[in-house]
């Protein structure tokens, strides 16, 4: 297996999104966002399952076909069937991708589509958008905590921010594991993510703490269960109310430091955000400013304040 490198964040990606001419028609689906906006911050690992099993470009298009209860992958005529070959390739390829921190897929593809892939009834051109690509399904099965998104869905600012929040958190966790797990490190990790977890899912945040406090179970078991719940919590989209609650908790750490005017300014910024009058960046900018003036080590270490590089401009969704 590939040894994870803490300072390199690698994303799997459908090769056609990088402009590689691997599609059935000999073309590509180059993503401007991935190539122009994301490329400076990530190292892409391109994969095309169809080329991976030896199909050329151009080539006859393949599709998912439901024959009774059996799902096949074949061309429209049904005389080319790559079901077993494709499944074997995907299982073997995905098993080598344990170093990834996320994956960006091409939509609608019978191999890479994350959802709503057309599944045809055998012998007809009648289909329903109920399928999932073979590679996408294998990724979910082998690496269920891996952040996965379709490129088109990343144009939704909320989905985009949530995806990359999970990517950086996933990377952070594996960096921690490489450094050597201990109960103290797990507790510190949880403490750093307190307010980010509260913004995403307060219920699961409250479940995570007691998990770490259970010393009756082996450390590796505790860590595995914690990570599953941790990524599940971040999978919930942060809400305006939960963000407001997290901001107000952080505000409490400044009650002895700020003067009356500063307290009022921060309170108003938080309320304006809650009421949809100002973006999340306004109270966050104030908090980061006050942190410079009135240092608080506990708040300064909170991932919530900077869950991903500002240059990615991901917090404009809130």
PDB file of C-alpha atoms in Angstrom:
ATOM      1  CA  UNK A   1       0.000   0.000   0.000  1.00  0.00           C
ATOM      2  CA  UNK A   2       1.063   3.571  -0.662  1.00  0.00           C
ATOM      3  CA  UNK A   3       2.498   5.349   2.371  1.00  0.00           C
ATOM      4  CA  UNK A   4       0.405   8.421   3.107  1.00  0.00           C
ATOM      5  CA  UNK A   5       2.444  11.649   3.005  1.00  0.00           C
ATOM      6  CA  UNK A   6       1.159  14.146   5.602  1.00  0.00           C
ATOM      7  CA  UNK A   7       1.988  17.246   3.567  1.00  0.00           C
ATOM      8  CA  UNK A   8       0.388  16.129   0.313  1.00  0.00           C
ATOM      9  CA  UNK A   9      -3.362  16.092  -0.141  1.00  0.00           C
ATOM     10  CA  UNK A  10      -4.274  13.841  -3.025  1.00  0.00           C
ATOM     11  CA  UNK A  11      -7.653  13.602  -4.695  1.00  0.00           C
ATOM     12  CA  UNK A  12      -8.802  10.865  -6.992  1.00  0.00           C
ATOM     13  CA  UNK A  13     -10.539  12.213 -10.082  1.00  0.00           C
ATOM     14  CA  UNK A  14     -12.179  10.944 -13.245  1.00  0.00           C
ATOM     15  CA  UNK A  15      -9.456  11.338 -15.877  1.00  0.00           C
ATOM     16  CA  UNK A  16     -11.798  12.996 -18.389  1.00  0.00           C
ATOM     17  CA  UNK A  17     -12.288  15.911 -15.963  1.00  0.00           C
ATOM     18  CA  UNK A  18      -8.594  16.749 -16.323  1.00  0.00           C
ATOM     19  CA  UNK A  19      -8.947  16.983 -20.094  1.00  0.00           C
ATOM     20  CA  UNK A  20      -7.657  13.507 -20.884  1.00  0.00           C
ATOM     21  CA  UNK A  21      -9.263  12.205 -24.078  1.00  0.00           C
ATOM     22  CA  UNK A  22     -10.554   8.969 -22.615  1.00  0.00           C
ATOM     23  CA  UNK A  23     -14.291   9.174 -23.287  1.00  0.00           C
ATOM     24  CA  UNK A  24     -16.097   6.799 -25.618  1.00  0.00           C
ATOM     25  CA  UNK A  25     -16.223   9.470 -28.358  1.00  0.00           C
ATOM     26  CA  UNK A  26     -12.512  10.232 -28.043  1.00  0.00           C
ATOM     27  CA  UNK A  27     -13.214  13.481 -26.209  1.00  0.00           C
ATOM     28  CA  UNK A  28     -13.055  14.704 -22.631  1.00  0.00           C
ATOM     29  CA  UNK A  29     -15.127  16.653 -20.075  1.00  0.00           C
ATOM     30  CA  UNK A  30     -12.443  19.032 -18.856  1.00  0.00           C
ATOM     31  CA  UNK A  31     -13.499  20.843 -15.688  1.00  0.00           C
ATOM     32  CA  UNK A  32     -12.437  24.478 -15.531  1.00  0.00           C
ATOM     33  CA  UNK A  33     -12.980  24.512 -11.777  1.00  0.00           C
ATOM     34  CA  UNK A  34     -10.824  21.447 -11.114  1.00  0.00           C
ATOM     35  CA  UNK A  35      -8.029  22.478 -13.471  1.00  0.00           C
ATOM     36  CA  UNK A  36      -7.911  26.193 -12.682  1.00  0.00           C
ATOM     37  CA  UNK A  37      -9.128  26.560  -9.101  1.00  0.00           C
ATOM     38  CA  UNK A  38      -8.204  23.284  -7.398  1.00  0.00           C
ATOM     39  CA  UNK A  39      -5.012  22.205  -9.156  1.00  0.00           C
ATOM     40  CA  UNK A  40      -2.727  24.577  -7.150  1.00  0.00           C
ATOM     41  CA  UNK A  41      -3.878  23.020  -3.859  1.00  0.00           C
ATOM     42  CA  UNK A  42      -4.166  19.304  -4.591  1.00  0.00           C
ATOM     43  CA  UNK A  43      -2.393  16.555  -6.429  1.00  0.00           C
ATOM     44  CA  UNK A  44      -4.839  14.740  -8.674  1.00  0.00           C
ATOM     45  CA  UNK A  45      -4.760  10.983  -9.211  1.00  0.00           C
ATOM     46  CA  UNK A  46      -6.662  10.405 -12.491  1.00  0.00           C
ATOM     47  CA  UNK A  47      -8.498   7.151 -13.128  1.00  0.00           C
ATOM     48  CA  UNK A  48     -10.591   5.968 -16.077  1.00  0.00           C
ATOM     49  CA  UNK A  49     -11.934   2.441 -15.478  1.00  0.00           C
ATOM     50  CA  UNK A  50     -12.962   1.942 -19.097  1.00  0.00           C
ATOM     51  CA  UNK A  51      -9.492   2.686 -20.408  1.00  0.00           C
ATOM     52  CA  UNK A  52      -8.135   0.736 -17.450  1.00  0.00           C
ATOM     53  CA  UNK A  53      -9.737  -2.478 -18.701  1.00  0.00           C
ATOM     54  CA  UNK A  54      -8.298  -1.964 -22.160  1.00  0.00           C
ATOM     55  CA  UNK A  55     -11.106  -0.212 -24.015  1.00  0.00           C
ATOM     56  CA  UNK A  56      -9.794   2.316 -26.507  1.00  0.00           C
ATOM     57  CA  UNK A  57     -10.905   5.853 -27.220  1.00  0.00           C
ATOM     58  CA  UNK A  58     -13.025   6.223 -29.269  1.00  0.00           C
ATOM     59  CA  UNK A  59     -14.974   3.021 -28.530  1.00  0.00           C
ATOM     60  CA  UNK A  60     -18.564   1.753 -28.454  1.00  0.00           C
ATOM     61  CA  UNK A  61     -20.330   3.314 -25.482  1.00  0.00           C
ATOM     62  CA  UNK A  62     -21.258   1.035 -22.603  1.00  0.00           C
ATOM     63  CA  UNK A  63     -24.186   1.242 -20.233  1.00  0.00           C
ATOM     64  CA  UNK A  64     -25.724  -0.488 -17.244  1.00  0.00           C
ATOM     65  CA  UNK A  65     -28.382  -3.045 -18.158  1.00  0.00           C
ATOM     66  CA  UNK A  66     -30.706  -4.841 -15.759  1.00  0.00           C
ATOM     67  CA  UNK A  67     -31.325  -8.377 -16.981  1.00  0.00           C
ATOM     68  CA  UNK A  68     -33.804  -9.847 -14.537  1.00  0.00           C
ATOM     69  CA  UNK A  69     -32.106  -9.357 -11.169  1.00  0.00           C
ATOM     70  CA  UNK A  70     -28.607  -9.184 -12.646  1.00  0.00           C
ATOM     71  CA  UNK A  71     -26.949  -5.865 -13.458  1.00  0.00           C
ATOM     72  CA  UNK A  72     -24.652  -6.036 -16.477  1.00  0.00           C
ATOM     73  CA  UNK A  73     -22.355  -3.478 -18.116  1.00  0.00           C
ATOM     74  CA  UNK A  74     -22.387  -3.798 -21.894  1.00  0.00           C
ATOM     75  CA  UNK A  75     -22.795  -1.921 -25.145  1.00  0.00           C
ATOM     76  CA  UNK A  76     -26.199  -1.080 -26.635  1.00  0.00           C
ATOM     77  CA  UNK A  77     -26.224  -4.172 -28.877  1.00  0.00           C
ATOM     78  CA  UNK A  78     -25.334  -6.444 -25.971  1.00  0.00           C
ATOM     79  CA  UNK A  79     -22.524  -8.172 -27.855  1.00  0.00           C
ATOM     80  CA  UNK A  80     -19.786  -6.545 -25.725  1.00  0.00           C
ATOM     81  CA  UNK A  81     -20.034  -7.307 -22.009  1.00  0.00           C
ATOM     82  CA  UNK A  82     -17.413  -6.011 -19.576  1.00  0.00           C
ATOM     83  CA  UNK A  83     -19.227  -6.641 -16.283  1.00  0.00           C
ATOM     84  CA  UNK A  84     -16.779  -9.003 -14.591  1.00  0.00           C
ATOM     85  CA  UNK A  85     -13.689  -7.383 -16.069  1.00  0.00           C
ATOM     86  CA  UNK A  86     -14.805  -3.923 -14.960  1.00  0.00           C
ATOM     87  CA  UNK A  87     -15.772  -5.065 -11.467  1.00  0.00           C
ATOM     88  CA  UNK A  88     -12.441  -6.804 -10.979  1.00  0.00           C
ATOM     89  CA  UNK A  89     -10.506  -3.771 -12.190  1.00  0.00           C
ATOM     90  CA  UNK A  90     -12.415  -1.399  -9.909  1.00  0.00           C
ATOM     91  CA  UNK A  91     -11.956  -3.600  -6.850  1.00  0.00           C
ATOM     92  CA  UNK A  92      -8.229  -3.963  -7.462  1.00  0.00           C
ATOM     93  CA  UNK A  93      -7.697  -0.284  -8.322  1.00  0.00           C
ATOM     94  CA  UNK A  94      -9.690   1.093  -5.405  1.00  0.00           C
ATOM     95  CA  UNK A  95      -7.788  -1.137  -2.981  1.00  0.00           C
ATOM     96  CA  UNK A  96      -4.610   0.781  -3.893  1.00  0.00           C
ATOM     97  CA  UNK A  97      -6.151   4.215  -3.239  1.00  0.00           C
ATOM     98  CA  UNK A  98      -5.947   4.223   0.562  1.00  0.00           C
ATOM     99  CA  UNK A  99      -3.780   7.374   0.419  1.00  0.00           C
ATOM    100  CA  UNK A 100      -6.546   9.570  -1.036  1.00  0.00           C
ATOM    101  CA  UNK A 101      -8.365  12.210   0.994  1.00  0.00           C
ATOM    102  CA  UNK A 102     -11.258  12.621  -1.428  1.00  0.00           C
ATOM    103  CA  UNK A 103     -12.556  11.773  -4.898  1.00  0.00           C
ATOM    104  CA  UNK A 104     -14.201  13.853  -7.646  1.00  0.00           C
ATOM    105  CA  UNK A 105     -16.281  11.883 -10.127  1.00  0.00           C
ATOM    106  CA  UNK A 106     -17.774  12.536 -13.553  1.00  0.00           C
ATOM    107  CA  UNK A 107     -21.570  12.511 -13.473  1.00  0.00           C
ATOM    108  CA  UNK A 108     -23.889  10.090 -15.321  1.00  0.00           C
ATOM    109  CA  UNK A 109     -21.088   7.709 -16.314  1.00  0.00           C
ATOM    110  CA  UNK A 110     -21.887   3.967 -15.966  1.00  0.00           C
ATOM    111  CA  UNK A 111     -18.512   3.608 -14.265  1.00  0.00           C
ATOM    112  CA  UNK A 112     -18.003   6.911 -12.426  1.00  0.00           C
ATOM    113  CA  UNK A 113     -21.466   8.369 -11.800  1.00  0.00           C
ATOM    114  CA  UNK A 114     -22.148   8.876  -8.099  1.00  0.00           C
ATOM    115  CA  UNK A 115     -25.937   8.863  -8.479  1.00  0.00           C
ATOM    116  CA  UNK A 116     -28.759   8.898 -11.049  1.00  0.00           C
ATOM    117  CA  UNK A 117     -26.901   6.716 -13.543  1.00  0.00           C
ATOM    118  CA  UNK A 118     -29.280   5.391 -16.206  1.00  0.00           C
ATOM    119  CA  UNK A 119     -30.036   1.686 -15.862  1.00  0.00           C
ATOM    120  CA  UNK A 120     -31.633   0.187 -18.982  1.00  0.00           C
ATOM    121  CA  UNK A 121     -34.068  -2.696 -19.128  1.00  0.00           C
ATOM    122  CA  UNK A 122     -32.489  -5.563 -21.061  1.00  0.00           C
ATOM    123  CA  UNK A 123     -33.321  -5.542 -24.769  1.00  0.00           C
ATOM    124  CA  UNK A 124     -34.804  -2.032 -24.721  1.00  0.00           C
ATOM    125  CA  UNK A 125     -33.820   1.619 -24.727  1.00  0.00           C
ATOM    126  CA  UNK A 126     -36.013   2.248 -21.698  1.00  0.00           C
ATOM    127  CA  UNK A 127     -34.047   3.336 -18.668  1.00  0.00           C
ATOM    128  CA  UNK A 128     -34.441   4.777 -15.198  1.00  0.00           C
ATOM    129  CA  UNK A 129     -31.977   7.019 -13.402  1.00  0.00           C
ATOM    130  CA  UNK A 130     -31.530   4.710 -10.424  1.00  0.00           C
ATOM    131  CA  UNK A 131     -27.968   3.489 -10.799  1.00  0.00           C
ATOM    132  CA  UNK A 132     -24.531   4.209  -9.405  1.00  0.00           C
ATOM    133  CA  UNK A 133     -21.311   3.795 -11.379  1.00  0.00           C
ATOM    134  CA  UNK A 134     -19.235   0.658 -10.797  1.00  0.00           C
ATOM    135  CA  UNK A 135     -16.189   2.613  -9.613  1.00  0.00           C
ATOM    136  CA  UNK A 136     -18.298   4.923  -7.439  1.00  0.00           C
ATOM    137  CA  UNK A 137     -20.014   1.960  -5.792  1.00  0.00           C
ATOM    138  CA  UNK A 138     -16.678   0.267  -5.154  1.00  0.00           C
ATOM    139  CA  UNK A 139     -15.270   3.431  -3.573  1.00  0.00           C
ATOM    140  CA  UNK A 140     -18.261   3.583  -1.211  1.00  0.00           C
ATOM    141  CA  UNK A 141     -17.861  -0.077  -0.316  1.00  0.00           C
ATOM    142  CA  UNK A 142     -14.103  -0.125   0.301  1.00  0.00           C
ATOM    143  CA  UNK A 143     -13.609   3.402   1.711  1.00  0.00           C
ATOM    144  CA  UNK A 144     -17.005   4.416   3.162  1.00  0.00           C
ATOM    145  CA  UNK A 145     -15.574   7.448   5.004  1.00  0.00           C
ATOM    146  CA  UNK A 146     -13.819   8.865   1.926  1.00  0.00           C
ATOM    147  CA  UNK A 147     -15.369  12.198   0.803  1.00  0.00           C
ATOM    148  CA  UNK A 148     -16.788  11.706  -2.691  1.00  0.00           C
ATOM    149  CA  UNK A 149     -18.530  14.225  -4.943  1.00  0.00           C
ATOM    150  CA  UNK A 150     -19.482  14.672  -8.569  1.00  0.00           C
ATOM    151  CA  UNK A 151     -17.833  17.581 -10.349  1.00  0.00           C
ATOM    152  CA  UNK A 152     -21.160  19.142 -11.344  1.00  0.00           C
ATOM    153  CA  UNK A 153     -22.438  19.166  -7.760  1.00  0.00           C
ATOM    154  CA  UNK A 154     -19.402  21.212  -6.715  1.00  0.00           C
ATOM    155  CA  UNK A 155     -21.043  24.218  -8.386  1.00  0.00           C
ATOM    156  CA  UNK A 156     -23.426  24.209  -5.419  1.00  0.00           C
ATOM    157  CA  UNK A 157     -21.504  26.337  -2.903  1.00  0.00           C
ATOM    158  CA  UNK A 158     -22.881  24.515   0.147  1.00  0.00           C
ATOM    159  CA  UNK A 159     -22.011  21.072  -1.247  1.00  0.00           C
ATOM    160  CA  UNK A 160     -18.593  22.364  -2.304  1.00  0.00           C
ATOM    161  CA  UNK A 161     -17.759  23.737   1.129  1.00  0.00           C
ATOM    162  CA  UNK A 162     -18.968  20.583   2.847  1.00  0.00           C
ATOM    163  CA  UNK A 163     -16.932  18.357   0.529  1.00  0.00           C
ATOM    164  CA  UNK A 164     -13.657  20.180   1.083  1.00  0.00           C
ATOM    165  CA  UNK A 165     -14.256  20.503   4.816  1.00  0.00           C
ATOM    166  CA  UNK A 166     -14.441  16.705   4.868  1.00  0.00           C
ATOM    167  CA  UNK A 167     -11.410  16.363   2.587  1.00  0.00           C
ATOM    168  CA  UNK A 168      -9.200  18.409   4.902  1.00  0.00           C
ATOM    169  CA  UNK A 169     -10.571  16.673   8.008  1.00  0.00           C
ATOM    170  CA  UNK A 170      -9.986  13.243   6.426  1.00  0.00           C
ATOM    171  CA  UNK A 171      -6.424  14.278   5.612  1.00  0.00           C
ATOM    172  CA  UNK A 172      -5.915  15.589   9.148  1.00  0.00           C
ATOM    173  CA  UNK A 173      -7.069  12.297  10.635  1.00  0.00           C
ATOM    174  CA  UNK A 174      -4.692  10.212   8.541  1.00  0.00           C
ATOM    175  CA  UNK A 175      -1.850  12.561   9.374  1.00  0.00           C
ATOM    176  CA  UNK A 176      -2.661  11.943  13.030  1.00  0.00           C
ATOM    177  CA  UNK A 177      -2.626   8.185  12.508  1.00  0.00           C
ATOM    178  CA  UNK A 178       0.770   8.348  10.833  1.00  0.00           C
ATOM    179  CA  UNK A 179       2.167  10.226  13.814  1.00  0.00           C
ATOM    180  CA  UNK A 180       1.155   7.349  16.089  1.00  0.00           C
ATOM    181  CA  UNK A 181      -2.176   7.136  17.863  1.00  0.00           C
ATOM    182  CA  UNK A 182      -2.573   7.647  21.593  1.00  0.00           C
ATOM    183  CA  UNK A 183      -5.588   8.397  23.746  1.00  0.00           C
ATOM    184  CA  UNK A 184      -4.140  11.820  24.510  1.00  0.00           C
ATOM    185  CA  UNK A 185      -3.776  12.619  20.786  1.00  0.00           C
ATOM    186  CA  UNK A 186      -7.331  11.479  20.116  1.00  0.00           C
ATOM    187  CA  UNK A 187      -8.607  13.756  22.878  1.00  0.00           C
ATOM    188  CA  UNK A 188      -6.633  16.688  21.473  1.00  0.00           C
ATOM    189  CA  UNK A 189      -7.941  15.978  17.974  1.00  0.00           C
ATOM    190  CA  UNK A 190     -11.521  15.950  19.232  1.00  0.00           C
ATOM    191  CA  UNK A 191     -10.961  19.192  21.138  1.00  0.00           C
ATOM    192  CA  UNK A 192      -9.676  20.953  17.995  1.00  0.00           C
ATOM    193  CA  UNK A 193     -12.789  19.943  16.065  1.00  0.00           C
ATOM    194  CA  UNK A 194     -15.305  20.828  18.783  1.00  0.00           C
ATOM    195  CA  UNK A 195     -16.926  23.832  17.146  1.00  0.00           C
ATOM    196  CA  UNK A 196     -16.756  22.473  13.612  1.00  0.00           C
ATOM    197  CA  UNK A 197     -18.607  19.366  14.788  1.00  0.00           C
ATOM    198  CA  UNK A 198     -21.132  21.510  16.662  1.00  0.00           C
ATOM    199  CA  UNK A 199     -21.781  23.482  13.469  1.00  0.00           C
ATOM    200  CA  UNK A 200     -22.409  20.301  11.498  1.00  0.00           C
ATOM    201  CA  UNK A 201     -24.132  17.924  13.916  1.00  0.00           C
ATOM    202  CA  UNK A 202     -24.442  18.687  17.650  1.00  0.00           C
ATOM    203  CA  UNK A 203     -26.077  15.286  18.307  1.00  0.00           C
ATOM    204  CA  UNK A 204     -23.133  13.287  16.981  1.00  0.00           C
ATOM    205  CA  UNK A 205     -20.669  15.663  18.649  1.00  0.00           C
ATOM    206  CA  UNK A 206     -22.210  14.749  21.994  1.00  0.00           C
ATOM    207  CA  UNK A 207     -21.820  11.040  21.173  1.00  0.00           C
ATOM    208  CA  UNK A 208     -18.165  11.333  20.173  1.00  0.00           C
ATOM    209  CA  UNK A 209     -16.811  12.569  23.506  1.00  0.00           C
ATOM    210  CA  UNK A 210     -18.028   9.588  25.568  1.00  0.00           C
ATOM    211  CA  UNK A 211     -16.595   7.228  22.943  1.00  0.00           C
ATOM    212  CA  UNK A 212     -13.113   8.583  23.644  1.00  0.00           C
ATOM    213  CA  UNK A 213     -13.658   8.359  27.394  1.00  0.00           C
ATOM    214  CA  UNK A 214     -14.293   4.601  27.238  1.00  0.00           C
ATOM    215  CA  UNK A 215     -10.984   3.083  28.340  1.00  0.00           C
ATOM    216  CA  UNK A 216     -12.371  -0.463  28.407  1.00  0.00           C
ATOM    217  CA  UNK A 217     -11.906  -0.897  24.653  1.00  0.00           C
ATOM    218  CA  UNK A 218      -8.630  -1.179  22.708  1.00  0.00           C
ATOM    219  CA  UNK A 219      -7.316   2.103  21.306  1.00  0.00           C
ATOM    220  CA  UNK A 220      -7.497   0.927  17.683  1.00  0.00           C
ATOM    221  CA  UNK A 221     -11.164  -0.032  18.077  1.00  0.00           C
ATOM    222  CA  UNK A 222     -12.016   3.277  19.737  1.00  0.00           C
ATOM    223  CA  UNK A 223     -10.227   5.212  16.983  1.00  0.00           C
ATOM    224  CA  UNK A 224     -11.978   3.301  14.197  1.00  0.00           C
ATOM    225  CA  UNK A 225     -15.446   3.853  15.651  1.00  0.00           C
ATOM    226  CA  UNK A 226     -14.643   7.480  16.399  1.00  0.00           C
ATOM    227  CA  UNK A 227     -13.534   8.168  12.811  1.00  0.00           C
ATOM    228  CA  UNK A 228     -16.712   6.622  11.381  1.00  0.00           C
ATOM    229  CA  UNK A 229     -18.924   8.853  13.529  1.00  0.00           C
ATOM    230  CA  UNK A 230     -16.625  11.849  13.020  1.00  0.00           C
ATOM    231  CA  UNK A 231     -16.942  11.706   9.238  1.00  0.00           C
ATOM    232  CA  UNK A 232     -20.669  11.019   9.525  1.00  0.00           C
ATOM    233  CA  UNK A 233     -21.055  14.188  11.587  1.00  0.00           C
ATOM    234  CA  UNK A 234     -19.173  16.309   9.056  1.00  0.00           C
ATOM    235  CA  UNK A 235     -21.303  14.801   6.302  1.00  0.00           C
ATOM    236  CA  UNK A 236     -24.251  16.778   7.683  1.00  0.00           C
ATOM    237  CA  UNK A 237     -24.491  20.200   6.110  1.00  0.00           C
ATOM    238  CA  UNK A 238     -23.808  22.954   8.637  1.00  0.00           C
ATOM    239  CA  UNK A 239     -26.912  25.034   9.318  1.00  0.00           C
ATOM    240  CA  UNK A 240     -27.207  28.732  10.045  1.00  0.00           C
ATOM    241  CA  UNK A 241     -28.565  27.991  13.538  1.00  0.00           C
ATOM    242  CA  UNK A 242     -25.724  25.594  14.342  1.00  0.00           C
ATOM    243  CA  UNK A 243     -23.153  28.064  13.037  1.00  0.00           C
ATOM    244  CA  UNK A 244     -24.707  30.721  15.249  1.00  0.00           C
ATOM    245  CA  UNK A 245     -24.487  28.438  18.276  1.00  0.00           C
ATOM    246  CA  UNK A 246     -20.814  27.691  17.579  1.00  0.00           C
ATOM    247  CA  UNK A 247     -20.040  31.394  17.165  1.00  0.00           C
ATOM    248  CA  UNK A 248     -21.774  32.251  20.428  1.00  0.00           C
ATOM    249  CA  UNK A 249     -19.825  29.563  22.277  1.00  0.00           C
ATOM    250  CA  UNK A 250     -16.588  31.038  20.937  1.00  0.00           C
ATOM    251  CA  UNK A 251     -17.767  34.532  21.816  1.00  0.00           C
ATOM    252  CA  UNK A 252     -17.954  33.433  25.446  1.00  0.00           C
ATOM    253  CA  UNK A 253     -14.184  33.042  25.589  1.00  0.00           C
ATOM    254  CA  UNK A 254     -13.784  36.776  24.997  1.00  0.00           C
ATOM    255  CA  UNK A 255     -16.214  38.028  27.651  1.00  0.00           C
ATOM    256  CA  UNK A 256     -13.398  39.095  30.011  1.00  0.00           C
ATOM    257  CA  UNK A 257     -11.222  40.556  27.256  1.00  0.00           C
ATOM    258  CA  UNK A 258     -13.502  42.673  25.094  1.00  0.00           C
ATOM    259  CA  UNK A 259     -14.758  46.093  26.102  1.00  0.00           C
ATOM    260  CA  UNK A 260     -18.444  46.968  25.929  1.00  0.00           C
ATOM    261  CA  UNK A 261     -18.246  48.314  22.385  1.00  0.00           C
ATOM    262  CA  UNK A 262     -16.342  45.279  21.091  1.00  0.00           C
ATOM    263  CA  UNK A 263     -18.780  42.861  22.730  1.00  0.00           C
ATOM    264  CA  UNK A 264     -21.705  44.665  21.147  1.00  0.00           C
ATOM    265  CA  UNK A 265     -19.994  44.660  17.746  1.00  0.00           C
ATOM    266  CA  UNK A 266     -19.357  40.907  17.845  1.00  0.00           C
ATOM    267  CA  UNK A 267     -22.862  40.130  19.146  1.00  0.00           C
ATOM    268  CA  UNK A 268     -24.390  42.223  16.381  1.00  0.00           C
ATOM    269  CA  UNK A 269     -22.256  40.540  13.724  1.00  0.00           C
ATOM    270  CA  UNK A 270     -23.390  37.109  14.938  1.00  0.00           C
ATOM    271  CA  UNK A 271     -27.042  38.145  15.028  1.00  0.00           C
ATOM    272  CA  UNK A 272     -26.803  39.731  11.588  1.00  0.00           C
ATOM    273  CA  UNK A 273     -25.395  36.460  10.307  1.00  0.00           C
ATOM    274  CA  UNK A 274     -28.151  34.467  12.006  1.00  0.00           C
ATOM    275  CA  UNK A 275     -30.789  36.690  10.410  1.00  0.00           C
ATOM    276  CA  UNK A 276     -29.223  36.339   6.956  1.00  0.00           C
ATOM    277  CA  UNK A 277     -28.069  39.960   6.772  1.00  0.00           C
ATOM    278  CA  UNK A 278     -24.341  39.237   6.697  1.00  0.00           C
ATOM    279  CA  UNK A 279     -22.227  36.289   5.563  1.00  0.00           C
ATOM    280  CA  UNK A 280     -20.461  33.937   7.974  1.00  0.00           C
ATOM    281  CA  UNK A 281     -17.146  35.549   7.109  1.00  0.00           C
ATOM    282  CA  UNK A 282     -18.122  38.742   8.975  1.00  0.00           C
ATOM    283  CA  UNK A 283     -18.272  37.296  12.531  1.00  0.00           C
ATOM    284  CA  UNK A 284     -15.394  34.935  11.736  1.00  0.00           C
ATOM    285  CA  UNK A 285     -13.211  37.852  10.642  1.00  0.00           C
ATOM    286  CA  UNK A 286     -14.014  39.693  13.858  1.00  0.00           C
ATOM    287  CA  UNK A 287     -13.193  36.636  15.967  1.00  0.00           C
ATOM    288  CA  UNK A 288      -9.883  36.114  14.194  1.00  0.00           C
ATOM    289  CA  UNK A 289      -9.107  39.813  14.688  1.00  0.00           C
ATOM    290  CA  UNK A 290      -9.827  39.616  18.426  1.00  0.00           C
ATOM    291  CA  UNK A 291      -7.709  36.464  18.660  1.00  0.00           C
ATOM    292  CA  UNK A 292      -4.730  38.487  17.473  1.00  0.00           C
ATOM    293  CA  UNK A 293      -5.402  41.124  20.101  1.00  0.00           C
ATOM    294  CA  UNK A 294      -6.476  38.794  22.926  1.00  0.00           C
ATOM    295  CA  UNK A 295      -4.835  35.384  22.365  1.00  0.00           C
ATOM    296  CA  UNK A 296      -6.720  32.274  23.483  1.00  0.00           C
ATOM    297  CA  UNK A 297      -4.749  29.088  22.760  1.00  0.00           C
ATOM    298  CA  UNK A 298      -7.850  26.880  22.956  1.00  0.00           C
ATOM    299  CA  UNK A 299      -9.825  28.977  20.465  1.00  0.00           C
ATOM    300  CA  UNK A 300      -6.811  29.581  18.232  1.00  0.00           C
ATOM    301  CA  UNK A 301      -6.464  25.827  17.684  1.00  0.00           C
ATOM    302  CA  UNK A 302     -10.100  25.404  16.621  1.00  0.00           C
ATOM    303  CA  UNK A 303     -10.354  23.993  13.095  1.00  0.00           C
ATOM    304  CA  UNK A 304     -13.719  25.731  12.807  1.00  0.00           C
ATOM    305  CA  UNK A 305     -12.007  29.073  12.268  1.00  0.00           C
ATOM    306  CA  UNK A 306      -9.935  27.830   9.318  1.00  0.00           C
ATOM    307  CA  UNK A 307     -11.092  24.399   8.102  1.00  0.00           C
ATOM    308  CA  UNK A 308      -9.517  24.922   4.661  1.00  0.00           C
ATOM    309  CA  UNK A 309      -7.311  27.525   2.926  1.00  0.00           C
ATOM    310  CA  UNK A 310      -8.984  30.905   2.553  1.00  0.00           C
ATOM    311  CA  UNK A 311      -7.734  31.054  -1.039  1.00  0.00           C
ATOM    312  CA  UNK A 312     -10.241  28.336  -1.979  1.00  0.00           C
ATOM    313  CA  UNK A 313     -13.043  30.822  -1.143  1.00  0.00           C
ATOM    314  CA  UNK A 314     -15.307  28.144   0.238  1.00  0.00           C
ATOM    315  CA  UNK A 315     -17.194  29.984   2.960  1.00  0.00           C
ATOM    316  CA  UNK A 316     -19.160  32.270   0.707  1.00  0.00           C
ATOM    317  CA  UNK A 317     -22.023  29.760   0.820  1.00  0.00           C
ATOM    318  CA  UNK A 318     -23.084  30.879   4.306  1.00  0.00           C
TER     319      UNK A 318
END
